[in-house]
GROMACS .gro file of C-alpha atoms in nm:
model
  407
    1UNK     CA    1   1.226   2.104   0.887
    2UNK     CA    2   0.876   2.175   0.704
    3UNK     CA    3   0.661   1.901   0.719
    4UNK     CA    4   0.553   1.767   0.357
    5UNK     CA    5   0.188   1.630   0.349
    6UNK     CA    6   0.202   1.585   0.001
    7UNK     CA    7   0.414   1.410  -0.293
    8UNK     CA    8   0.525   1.714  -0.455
    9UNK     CA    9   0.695   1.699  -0.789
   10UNK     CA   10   0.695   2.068  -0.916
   11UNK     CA   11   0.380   2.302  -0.983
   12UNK     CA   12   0.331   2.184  -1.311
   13UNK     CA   13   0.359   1.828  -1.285
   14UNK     CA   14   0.156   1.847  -0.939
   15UNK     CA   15  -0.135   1.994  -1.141
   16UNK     CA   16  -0.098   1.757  -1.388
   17UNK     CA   17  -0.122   1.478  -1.092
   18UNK     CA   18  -0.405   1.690  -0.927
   19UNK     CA   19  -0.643   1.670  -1.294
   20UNK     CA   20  -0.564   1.291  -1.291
   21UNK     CA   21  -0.687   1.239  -0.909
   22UNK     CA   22  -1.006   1.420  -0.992
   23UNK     CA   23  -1.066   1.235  -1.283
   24UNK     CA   24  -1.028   0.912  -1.156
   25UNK     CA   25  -1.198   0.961  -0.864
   26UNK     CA   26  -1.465   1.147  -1.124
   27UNK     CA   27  -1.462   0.768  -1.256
   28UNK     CA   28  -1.505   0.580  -1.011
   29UNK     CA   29  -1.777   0.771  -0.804
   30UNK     CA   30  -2.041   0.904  -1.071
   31UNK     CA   31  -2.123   0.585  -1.217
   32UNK     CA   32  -2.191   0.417  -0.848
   33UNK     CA   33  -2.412   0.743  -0.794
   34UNK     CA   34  -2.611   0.663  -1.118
   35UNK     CA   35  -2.633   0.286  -1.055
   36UNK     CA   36  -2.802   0.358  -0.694
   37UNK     CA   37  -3.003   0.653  -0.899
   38UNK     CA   38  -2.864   0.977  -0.849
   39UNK     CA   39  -2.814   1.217  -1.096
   40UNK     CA   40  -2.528   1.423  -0.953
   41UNK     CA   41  -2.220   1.285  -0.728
   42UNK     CA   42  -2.305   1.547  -0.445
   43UNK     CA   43  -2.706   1.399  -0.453
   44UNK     CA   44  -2.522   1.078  -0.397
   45UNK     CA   45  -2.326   1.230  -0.090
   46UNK     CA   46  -2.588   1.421   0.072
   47UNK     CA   47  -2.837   1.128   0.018
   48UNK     CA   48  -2.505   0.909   0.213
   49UNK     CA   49  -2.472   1.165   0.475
   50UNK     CA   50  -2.843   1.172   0.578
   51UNK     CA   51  -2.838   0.770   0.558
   52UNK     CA   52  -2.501   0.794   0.826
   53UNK     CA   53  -2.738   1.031   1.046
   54UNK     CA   54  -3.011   0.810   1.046
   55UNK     CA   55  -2.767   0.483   1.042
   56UNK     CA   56  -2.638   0.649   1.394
   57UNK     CA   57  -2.918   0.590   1.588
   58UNK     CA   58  -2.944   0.266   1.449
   59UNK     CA   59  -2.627   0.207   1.578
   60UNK     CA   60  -2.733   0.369   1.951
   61UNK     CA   61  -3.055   0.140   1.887
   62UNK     CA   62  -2.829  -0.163   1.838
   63UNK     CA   63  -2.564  -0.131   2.125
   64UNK     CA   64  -2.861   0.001   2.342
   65UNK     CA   65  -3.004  -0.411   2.328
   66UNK     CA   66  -2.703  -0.562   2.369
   67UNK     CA   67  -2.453  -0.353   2.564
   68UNK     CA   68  -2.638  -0.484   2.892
   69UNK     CA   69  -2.522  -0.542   3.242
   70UNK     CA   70  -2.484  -0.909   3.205
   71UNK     CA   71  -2.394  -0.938   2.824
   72UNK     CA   72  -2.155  -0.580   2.796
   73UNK     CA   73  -1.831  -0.772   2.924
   74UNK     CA   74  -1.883  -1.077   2.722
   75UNK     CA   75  -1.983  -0.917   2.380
   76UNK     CA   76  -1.727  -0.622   2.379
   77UNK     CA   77  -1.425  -0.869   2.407
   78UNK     CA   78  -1.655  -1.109   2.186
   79UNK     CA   79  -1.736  -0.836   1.914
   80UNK     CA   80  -1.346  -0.673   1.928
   81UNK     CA   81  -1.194  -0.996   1.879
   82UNK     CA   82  -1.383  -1.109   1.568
   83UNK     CA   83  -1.314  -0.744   1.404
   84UNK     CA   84  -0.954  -0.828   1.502
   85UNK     CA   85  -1.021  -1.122   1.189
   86UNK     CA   86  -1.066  -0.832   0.967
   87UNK     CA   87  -0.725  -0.627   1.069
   88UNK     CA   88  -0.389  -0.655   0.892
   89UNK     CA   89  -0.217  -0.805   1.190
   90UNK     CA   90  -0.434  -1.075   1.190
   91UNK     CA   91  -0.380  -1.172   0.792
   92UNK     CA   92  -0.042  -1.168   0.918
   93UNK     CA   93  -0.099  -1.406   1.144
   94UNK     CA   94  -0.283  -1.644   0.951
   95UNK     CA   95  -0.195  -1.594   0.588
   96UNK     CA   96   0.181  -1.738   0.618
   97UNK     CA   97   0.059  -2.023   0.852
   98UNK     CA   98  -0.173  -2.106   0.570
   99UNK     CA   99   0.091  -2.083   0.288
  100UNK     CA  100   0.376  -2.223   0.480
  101UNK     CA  101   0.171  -2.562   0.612
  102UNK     CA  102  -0.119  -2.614   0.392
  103UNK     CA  103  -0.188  -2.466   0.060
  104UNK     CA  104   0.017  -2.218  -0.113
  105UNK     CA  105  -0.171  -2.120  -0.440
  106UNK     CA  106  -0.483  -2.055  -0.102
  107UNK     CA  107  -0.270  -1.845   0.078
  108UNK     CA  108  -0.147  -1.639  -0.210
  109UNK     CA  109  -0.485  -1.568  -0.370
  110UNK     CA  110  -0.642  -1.499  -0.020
  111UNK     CA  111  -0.348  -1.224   0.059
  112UNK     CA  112  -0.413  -1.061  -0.275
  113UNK     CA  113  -0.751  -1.063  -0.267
  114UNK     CA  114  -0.746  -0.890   0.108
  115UNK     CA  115  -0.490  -0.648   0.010
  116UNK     CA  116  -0.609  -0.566  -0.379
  117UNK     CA  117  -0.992  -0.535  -0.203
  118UNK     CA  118  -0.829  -0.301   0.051
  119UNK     CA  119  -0.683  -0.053  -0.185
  120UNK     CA  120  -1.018  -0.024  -0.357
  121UNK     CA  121  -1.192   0.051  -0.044
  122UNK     CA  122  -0.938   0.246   0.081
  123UNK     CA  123  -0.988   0.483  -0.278
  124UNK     CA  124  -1.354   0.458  -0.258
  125UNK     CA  125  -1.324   0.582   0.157
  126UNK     CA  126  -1.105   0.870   0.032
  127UNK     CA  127  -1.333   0.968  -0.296
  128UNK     CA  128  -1.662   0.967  -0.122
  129UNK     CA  129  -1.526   1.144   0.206
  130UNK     CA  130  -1.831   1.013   0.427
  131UNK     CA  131  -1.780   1.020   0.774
  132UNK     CA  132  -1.822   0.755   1.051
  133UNK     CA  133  -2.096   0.732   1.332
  134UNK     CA  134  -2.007   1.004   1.626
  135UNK     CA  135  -1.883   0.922   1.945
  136UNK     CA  136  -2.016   1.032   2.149
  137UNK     CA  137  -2.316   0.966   2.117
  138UNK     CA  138  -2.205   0.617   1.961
  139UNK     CA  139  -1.983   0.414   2.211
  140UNK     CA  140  -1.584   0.309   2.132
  141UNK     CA  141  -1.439   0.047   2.305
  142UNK     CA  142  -1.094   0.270   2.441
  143UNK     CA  143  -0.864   0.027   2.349
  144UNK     CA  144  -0.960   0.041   1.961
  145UNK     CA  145  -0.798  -0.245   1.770
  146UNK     CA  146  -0.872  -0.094   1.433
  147UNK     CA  147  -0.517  -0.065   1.272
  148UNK     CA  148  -0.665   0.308   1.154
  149UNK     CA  149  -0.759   0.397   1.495
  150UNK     CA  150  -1.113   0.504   1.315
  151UNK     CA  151  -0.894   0.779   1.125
  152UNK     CA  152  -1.028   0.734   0.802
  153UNK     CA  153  -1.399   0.727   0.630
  154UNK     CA  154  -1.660   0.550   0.703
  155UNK     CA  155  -1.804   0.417   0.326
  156UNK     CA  156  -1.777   0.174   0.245
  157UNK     CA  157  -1.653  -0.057   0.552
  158UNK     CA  158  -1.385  -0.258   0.397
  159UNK     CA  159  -1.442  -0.524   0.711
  160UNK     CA  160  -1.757  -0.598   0.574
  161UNK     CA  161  -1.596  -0.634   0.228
  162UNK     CA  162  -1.315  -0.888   0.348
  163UNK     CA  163  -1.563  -1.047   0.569
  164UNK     CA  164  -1.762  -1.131   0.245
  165UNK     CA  165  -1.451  -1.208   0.012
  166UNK     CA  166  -1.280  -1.422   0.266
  167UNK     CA  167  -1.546  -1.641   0.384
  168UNK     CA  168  -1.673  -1.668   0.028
  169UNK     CA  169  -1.373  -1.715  -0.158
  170UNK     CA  170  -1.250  -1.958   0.101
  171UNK     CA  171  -1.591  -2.160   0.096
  172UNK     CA  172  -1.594  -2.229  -0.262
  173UNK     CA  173  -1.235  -2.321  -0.252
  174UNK     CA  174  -1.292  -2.615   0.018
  175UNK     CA  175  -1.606  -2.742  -0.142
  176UNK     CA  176  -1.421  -2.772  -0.415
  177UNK     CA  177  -1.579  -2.466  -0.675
  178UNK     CA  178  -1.403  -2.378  -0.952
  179UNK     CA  179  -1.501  -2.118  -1.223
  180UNK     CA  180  -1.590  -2.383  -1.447
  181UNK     CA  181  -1.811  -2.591  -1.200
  182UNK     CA  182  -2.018  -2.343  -0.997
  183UNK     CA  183  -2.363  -2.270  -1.092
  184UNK     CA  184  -2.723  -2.365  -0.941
  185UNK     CA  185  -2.687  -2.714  -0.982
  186UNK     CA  186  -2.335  -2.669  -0.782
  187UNK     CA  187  -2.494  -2.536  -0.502
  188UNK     CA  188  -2.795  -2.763  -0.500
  189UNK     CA  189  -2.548  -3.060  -0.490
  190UNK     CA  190  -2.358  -2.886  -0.163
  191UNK     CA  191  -2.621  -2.827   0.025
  192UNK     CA  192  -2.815  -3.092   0.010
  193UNK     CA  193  -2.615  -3.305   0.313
  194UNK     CA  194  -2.545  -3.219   0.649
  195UNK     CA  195  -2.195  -3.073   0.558
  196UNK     CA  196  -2.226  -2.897   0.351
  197UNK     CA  197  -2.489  -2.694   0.494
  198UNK     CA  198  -2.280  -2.648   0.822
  199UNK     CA  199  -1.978  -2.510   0.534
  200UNK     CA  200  -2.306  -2.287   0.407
  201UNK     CA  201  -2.375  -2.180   0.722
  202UNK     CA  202  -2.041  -2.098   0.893
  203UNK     CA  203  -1.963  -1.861   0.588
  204UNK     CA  204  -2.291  -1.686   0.647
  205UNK     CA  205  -2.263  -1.641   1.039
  206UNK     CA  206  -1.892  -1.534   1.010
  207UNK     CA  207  -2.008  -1.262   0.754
  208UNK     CA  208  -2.278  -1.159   0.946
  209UNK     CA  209  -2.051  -1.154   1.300
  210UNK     CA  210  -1.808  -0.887   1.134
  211UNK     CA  211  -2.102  -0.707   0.983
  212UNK     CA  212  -2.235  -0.674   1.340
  213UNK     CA  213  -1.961  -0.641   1.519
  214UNK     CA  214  -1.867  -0.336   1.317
  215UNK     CA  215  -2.201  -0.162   1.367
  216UNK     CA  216  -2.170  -0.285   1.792
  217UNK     CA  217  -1.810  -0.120   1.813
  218UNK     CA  218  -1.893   0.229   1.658
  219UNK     CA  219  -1.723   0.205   1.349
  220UNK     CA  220  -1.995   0.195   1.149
  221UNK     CA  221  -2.338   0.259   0.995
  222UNK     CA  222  -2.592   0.025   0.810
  223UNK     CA  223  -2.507   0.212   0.497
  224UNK     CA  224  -2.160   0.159   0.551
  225UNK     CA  225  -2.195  -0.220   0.604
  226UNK     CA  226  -2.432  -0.241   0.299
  227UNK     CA  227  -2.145  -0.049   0.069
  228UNK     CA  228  -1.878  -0.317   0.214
  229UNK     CA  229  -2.128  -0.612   0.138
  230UNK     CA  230  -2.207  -0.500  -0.218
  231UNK     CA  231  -1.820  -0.473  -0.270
  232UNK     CA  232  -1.729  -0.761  -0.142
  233UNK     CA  233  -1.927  -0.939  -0.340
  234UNK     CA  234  -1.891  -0.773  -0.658
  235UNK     CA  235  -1.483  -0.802  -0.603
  236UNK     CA  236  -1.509  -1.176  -0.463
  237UNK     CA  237  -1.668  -1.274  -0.784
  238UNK     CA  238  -1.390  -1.115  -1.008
  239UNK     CA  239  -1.158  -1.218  -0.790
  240UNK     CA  240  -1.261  -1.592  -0.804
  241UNK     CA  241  -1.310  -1.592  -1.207
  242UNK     CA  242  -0.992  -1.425  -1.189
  243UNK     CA  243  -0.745  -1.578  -0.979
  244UNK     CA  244  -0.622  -1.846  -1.225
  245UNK     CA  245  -0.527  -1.621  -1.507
  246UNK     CA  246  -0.345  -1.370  -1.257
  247UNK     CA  247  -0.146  -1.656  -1.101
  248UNK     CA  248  -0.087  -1.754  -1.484
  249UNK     CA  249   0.049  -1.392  -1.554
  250UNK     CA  250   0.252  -1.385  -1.256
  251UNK     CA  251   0.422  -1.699  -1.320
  252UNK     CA  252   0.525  -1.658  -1.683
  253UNK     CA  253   0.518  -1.264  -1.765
  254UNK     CA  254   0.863  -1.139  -1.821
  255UNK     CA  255   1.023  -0.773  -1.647
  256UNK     CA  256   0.744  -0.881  -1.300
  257UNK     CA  257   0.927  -0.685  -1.067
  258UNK     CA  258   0.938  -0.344  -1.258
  259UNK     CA  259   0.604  -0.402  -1.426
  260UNK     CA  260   0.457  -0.430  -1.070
  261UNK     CA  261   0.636  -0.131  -0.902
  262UNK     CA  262   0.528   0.090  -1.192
  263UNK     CA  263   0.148  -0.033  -1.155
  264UNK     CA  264   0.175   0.056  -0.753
  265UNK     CA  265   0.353   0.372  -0.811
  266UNK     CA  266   0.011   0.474  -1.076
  267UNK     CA  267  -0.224   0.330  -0.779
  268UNK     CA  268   0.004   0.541  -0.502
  269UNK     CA  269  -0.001   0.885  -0.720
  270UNK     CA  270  -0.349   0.863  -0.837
  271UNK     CA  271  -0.492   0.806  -0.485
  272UNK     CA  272  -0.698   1.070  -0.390
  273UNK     CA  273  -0.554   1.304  -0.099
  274UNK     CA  274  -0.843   1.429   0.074
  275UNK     CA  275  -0.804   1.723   0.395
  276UNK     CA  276  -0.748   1.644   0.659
  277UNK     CA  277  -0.530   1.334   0.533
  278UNK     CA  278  -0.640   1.007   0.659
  279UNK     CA  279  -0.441   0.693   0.704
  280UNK     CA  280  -0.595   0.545   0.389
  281UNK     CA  281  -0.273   0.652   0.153
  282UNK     CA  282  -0.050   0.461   0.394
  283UNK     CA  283  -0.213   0.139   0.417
  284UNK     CA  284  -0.250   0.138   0.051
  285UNK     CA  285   0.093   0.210   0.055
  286UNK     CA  286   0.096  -0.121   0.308
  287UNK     CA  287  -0.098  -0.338   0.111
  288UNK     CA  288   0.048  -0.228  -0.219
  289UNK     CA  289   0.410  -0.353  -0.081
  290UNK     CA  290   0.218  -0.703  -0.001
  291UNK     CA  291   0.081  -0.718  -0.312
  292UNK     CA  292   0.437  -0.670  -0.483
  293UNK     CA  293   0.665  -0.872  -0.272
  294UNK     CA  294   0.350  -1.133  -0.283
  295UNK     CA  295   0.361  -1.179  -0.599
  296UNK     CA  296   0.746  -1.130  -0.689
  297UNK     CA  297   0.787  -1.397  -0.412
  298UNK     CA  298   0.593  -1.637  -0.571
  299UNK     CA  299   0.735  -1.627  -0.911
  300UNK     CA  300   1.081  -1.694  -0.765
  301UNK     CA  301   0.979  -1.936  -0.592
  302UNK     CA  302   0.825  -2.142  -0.893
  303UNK     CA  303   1.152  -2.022  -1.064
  304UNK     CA  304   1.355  -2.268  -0.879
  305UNK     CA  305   1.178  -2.561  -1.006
  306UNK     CA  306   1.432  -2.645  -1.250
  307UNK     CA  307   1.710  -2.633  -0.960
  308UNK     CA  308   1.525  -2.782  -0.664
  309UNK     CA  309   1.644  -3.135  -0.726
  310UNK     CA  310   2.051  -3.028  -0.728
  311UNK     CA  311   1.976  -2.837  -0.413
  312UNK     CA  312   1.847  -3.117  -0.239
  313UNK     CA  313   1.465  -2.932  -0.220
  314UNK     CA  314   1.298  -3.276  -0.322
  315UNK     CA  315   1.174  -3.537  -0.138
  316UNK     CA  316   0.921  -3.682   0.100
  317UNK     CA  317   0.726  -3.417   0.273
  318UNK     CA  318   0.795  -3.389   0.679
  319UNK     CA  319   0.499  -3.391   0.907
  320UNK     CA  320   0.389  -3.383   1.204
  321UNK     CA  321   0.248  -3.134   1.451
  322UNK     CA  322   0.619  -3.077   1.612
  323UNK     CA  323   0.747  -3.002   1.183
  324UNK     CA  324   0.454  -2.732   1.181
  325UNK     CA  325   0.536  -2.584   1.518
  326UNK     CA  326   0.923  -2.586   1.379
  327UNK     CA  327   0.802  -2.424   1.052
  328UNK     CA  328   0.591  -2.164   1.205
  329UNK     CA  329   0.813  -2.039   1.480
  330UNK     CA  330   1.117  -2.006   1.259
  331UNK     CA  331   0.931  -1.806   0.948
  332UNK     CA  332   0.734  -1.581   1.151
  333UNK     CA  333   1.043  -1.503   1.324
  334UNK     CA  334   1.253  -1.474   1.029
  335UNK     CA  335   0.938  -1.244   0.900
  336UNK     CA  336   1.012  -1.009   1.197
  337UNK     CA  337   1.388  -0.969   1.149
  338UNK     CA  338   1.328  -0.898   0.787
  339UNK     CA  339   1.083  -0.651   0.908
  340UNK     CA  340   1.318  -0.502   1.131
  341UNK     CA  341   1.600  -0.476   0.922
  342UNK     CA  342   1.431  -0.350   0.576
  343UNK     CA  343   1.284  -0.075   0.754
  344UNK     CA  344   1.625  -0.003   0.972
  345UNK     CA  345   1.780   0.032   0.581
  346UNK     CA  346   1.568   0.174   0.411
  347UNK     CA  347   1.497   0.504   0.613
  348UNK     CA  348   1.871   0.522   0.683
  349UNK     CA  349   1.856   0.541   0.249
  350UNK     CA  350   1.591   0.781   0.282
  351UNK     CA  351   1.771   1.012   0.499
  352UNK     CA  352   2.139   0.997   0.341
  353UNK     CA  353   1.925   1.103   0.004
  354UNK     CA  354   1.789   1.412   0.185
  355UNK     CA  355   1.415   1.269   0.215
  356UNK     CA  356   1.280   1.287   0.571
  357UNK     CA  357   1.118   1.004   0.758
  358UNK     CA  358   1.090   1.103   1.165
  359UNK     CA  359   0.741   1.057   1.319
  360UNK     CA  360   0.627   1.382   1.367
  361UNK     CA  361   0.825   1.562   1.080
  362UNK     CA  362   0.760   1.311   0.760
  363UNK     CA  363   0.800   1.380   0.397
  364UNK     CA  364   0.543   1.137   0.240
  365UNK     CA  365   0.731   1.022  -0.025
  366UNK     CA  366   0.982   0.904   0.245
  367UNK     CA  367   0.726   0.745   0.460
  368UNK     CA  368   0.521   0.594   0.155
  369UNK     CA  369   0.847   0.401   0.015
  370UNK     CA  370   0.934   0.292   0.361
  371UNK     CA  371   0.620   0.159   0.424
  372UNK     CA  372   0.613   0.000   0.035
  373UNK     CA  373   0.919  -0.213   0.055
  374UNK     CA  374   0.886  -0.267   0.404
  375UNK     CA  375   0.578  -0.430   0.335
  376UNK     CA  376   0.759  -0.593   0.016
  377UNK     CA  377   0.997  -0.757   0.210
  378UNK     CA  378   0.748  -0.925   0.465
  379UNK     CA  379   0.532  -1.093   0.172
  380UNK     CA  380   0.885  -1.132  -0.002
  381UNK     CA  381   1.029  -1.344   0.269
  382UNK     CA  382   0.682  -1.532   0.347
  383UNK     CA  383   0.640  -1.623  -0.013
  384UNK     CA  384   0.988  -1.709  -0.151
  385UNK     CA  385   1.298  -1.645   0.160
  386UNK     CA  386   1.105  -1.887   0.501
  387UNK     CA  387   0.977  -2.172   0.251
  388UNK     CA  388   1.330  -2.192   0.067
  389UNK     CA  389   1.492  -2.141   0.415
  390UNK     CA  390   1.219  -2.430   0.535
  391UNK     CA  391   1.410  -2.631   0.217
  392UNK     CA  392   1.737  -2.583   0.336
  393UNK     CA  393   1.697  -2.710   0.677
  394UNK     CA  394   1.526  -2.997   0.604
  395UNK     CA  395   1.143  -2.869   0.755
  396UNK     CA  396   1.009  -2.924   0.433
  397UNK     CA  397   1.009  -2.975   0.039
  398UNK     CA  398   1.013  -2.783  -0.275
  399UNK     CA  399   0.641  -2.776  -0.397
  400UNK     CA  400   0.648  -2.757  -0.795
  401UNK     CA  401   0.383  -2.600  -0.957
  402UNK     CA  402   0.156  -2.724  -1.275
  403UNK     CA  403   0.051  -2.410  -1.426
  404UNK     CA  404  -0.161  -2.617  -1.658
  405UNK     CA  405  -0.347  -2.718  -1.332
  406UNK     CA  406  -0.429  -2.399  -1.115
  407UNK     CA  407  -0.804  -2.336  -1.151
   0.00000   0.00000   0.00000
């Protein structure tokens, strides 16, 4: 068996493919060269490189201070651990807690803004091709928790983006901002008391911790950090004017499911394929299937509001710390299985269809669509499958929706 690095569809449609990858990655990188002024891509790259040179002993300057005899122990597990906040396992972790026993419509917007942020990074990593900080000189904890294993590119640092979406996004949501409220005299009013200066202040130190912690670990340079920041930010404010009117769509467009798979299949083909490959095209493969069975999830599960009374959904809401223990330990278990079993059937698809999917020998189109609906099937089952199964057994209630209302 010949192993397949790329999604080959025959020489003539592969060129085809090839002229649209160049182009949009034409698109997308010679208009951030201009805006930082350079006239020419590569002057943007070499201008990048030299800043990842310099931005290297930075980063020896920087773990030089702190990696000390007394502080080394403390700060490595401190510093890996907060990174860990910016890893997919952990948005596992948290995201379905979130949706299952608090807020839904939070959850859902902060998994697709993680996982739509990602897959521009993860494009922008690939297009600009700049490379990390080297180790050695630049220490790496051994045990690397980075779900990449430092694999890909270095610019921009997409945990500095999600540390700035996340803590921002989330911020304004709890203090209550709402495209239609925020402004100066918004953020006079918060900060003027005690609490909300401690919100204020918690969003800045946990965007500044993964910014750090980043730079401490050997991941990355200032000028990787600063790309991820200016990101962020641009994509957090989109995202936030934004959210409403996609939750809107999702709810009420009709064909979802295939208008969605077509969309990921664009953002899958058109993603650039640098050499050597990098790890990028499969976690955008990852994120792509969260996105998907995110959203498809959610629309069934504001489909069943016209049902939810005959099935015995409604009612008063069960509480309790013991209800969210109950909750918790059943979906994320539930997750796992589905987990387990969609990837079990789906490469046992793959391979009676003649498409490859073995660890070392892997046809990518095999190991992209196993990782896609893989991925579906998690969000799937945390958005619509454990909160209906929650209904059923009495753990909790069916949570209509006013679309009128979601801001």
């Amino acid at each position: 068996m010949v192993r397949q690095d790329h999604i080959s569809l025959g020489k003539g449609l592969d060129d085809l493919i090839d002229a649209l990858r160049s182009a949009f990655a034409f698109a997308i990188s010679l208009p951030i060269a201009w805006m930082t002024l350079h006239p020419t891509i590569d002057a943007f790259k070499a201008h990048k490189e030299a800043k990842v040179e310099k931005g290297t002993r930075t980063v020896l300057a920087l773990q030089g201070a702190l990696r000390r005899p007394l502080l080394q122990p403390v700060l490595d597990v401190f510093f890996q651990v907060f990174s860990f906040c910016g890893e997919q396992d952990f948005y596992t972790l948290v995201l379905p807690f979130l949706i299952w026993n608090k807020d839904r419509v939070l959850g859902r917007r902060v998994t697709l803004l993680v996982c739509l942020g990602l897959v521009a990074g993860n494009i922008m990593k690939d297009v600009f091709e700049l490379p990390r900080p080297r180790s050695p000189p630049v220490w790496r904890p051994g045990n690397n928790l980075d779900s990449t294993r430092l694999g890909d590119f270095g610019f921009p640092s997409t945990h500095a983006m999600n540390g700035v979406t996340n803590a921002v996004y989330v911020y304004l949501r709890v203090v209550g901002g709402t495209p239609a409220n925020v402004g100066l005299a918004f953020f006079s009013r918060e900060l003027a008391d005690g609490a909300g200066q401690l919100a204020f202040g918690a969003m800045v130190m946990y965007i500044s911790m993964m910014c750090i912690s980043r730079m401490y670990l050997g991941a990355h340079t200032p000028t990787d950090i600063r790309g991820g920041v200016v990101l962020g930010v641009l994509w957090v404010t989109m995202w936030f004017f934004a959210a409403s009117v996609v939750d809107t769509w999702c709810l009420t467009t009709e064909h979802l499911i295939p208008k969605l798979i077509a969309a990921a299949v664009v953002a899958l083909v058109i993603n650039p394929q640098p050499e050597p490959k990098t790890p990028t095209f499969m976690q955008n493969a990852n994120v792509l299937g969260l996105s998907v069975g995110c959203m498809v999830g959610v629309r069934q599960y504001y489909d069943l509001a016209g049902s939810a009374e005959e099935m015995g959904f409604l009612g008063a809401a069960p509480g309790g710390y013991g209800t969210i223990a109950v909750r918790s330990v059943f979906g994320y278990a539930a997750v796992a299985a589905v987990k387990v079993v969609v990837k079990a059937g789906a490469t046992g698809l793959l391979k009676a269809l003649g498409i490859a999917y073995e660890r070392q020998l892997v046809d990518l189109v095999g190991a992209s669509a196993v990782r896609f609906f893989t991925y579906f099937a998690i969000a799937w089952s945390i958005t619509f499958l454990v909160p209906v199964a929650h209904c059923f057994l009495g753990l909790a209630t069916y949570q209509a929706e006013d679309i009128s209302a979601l801001v």
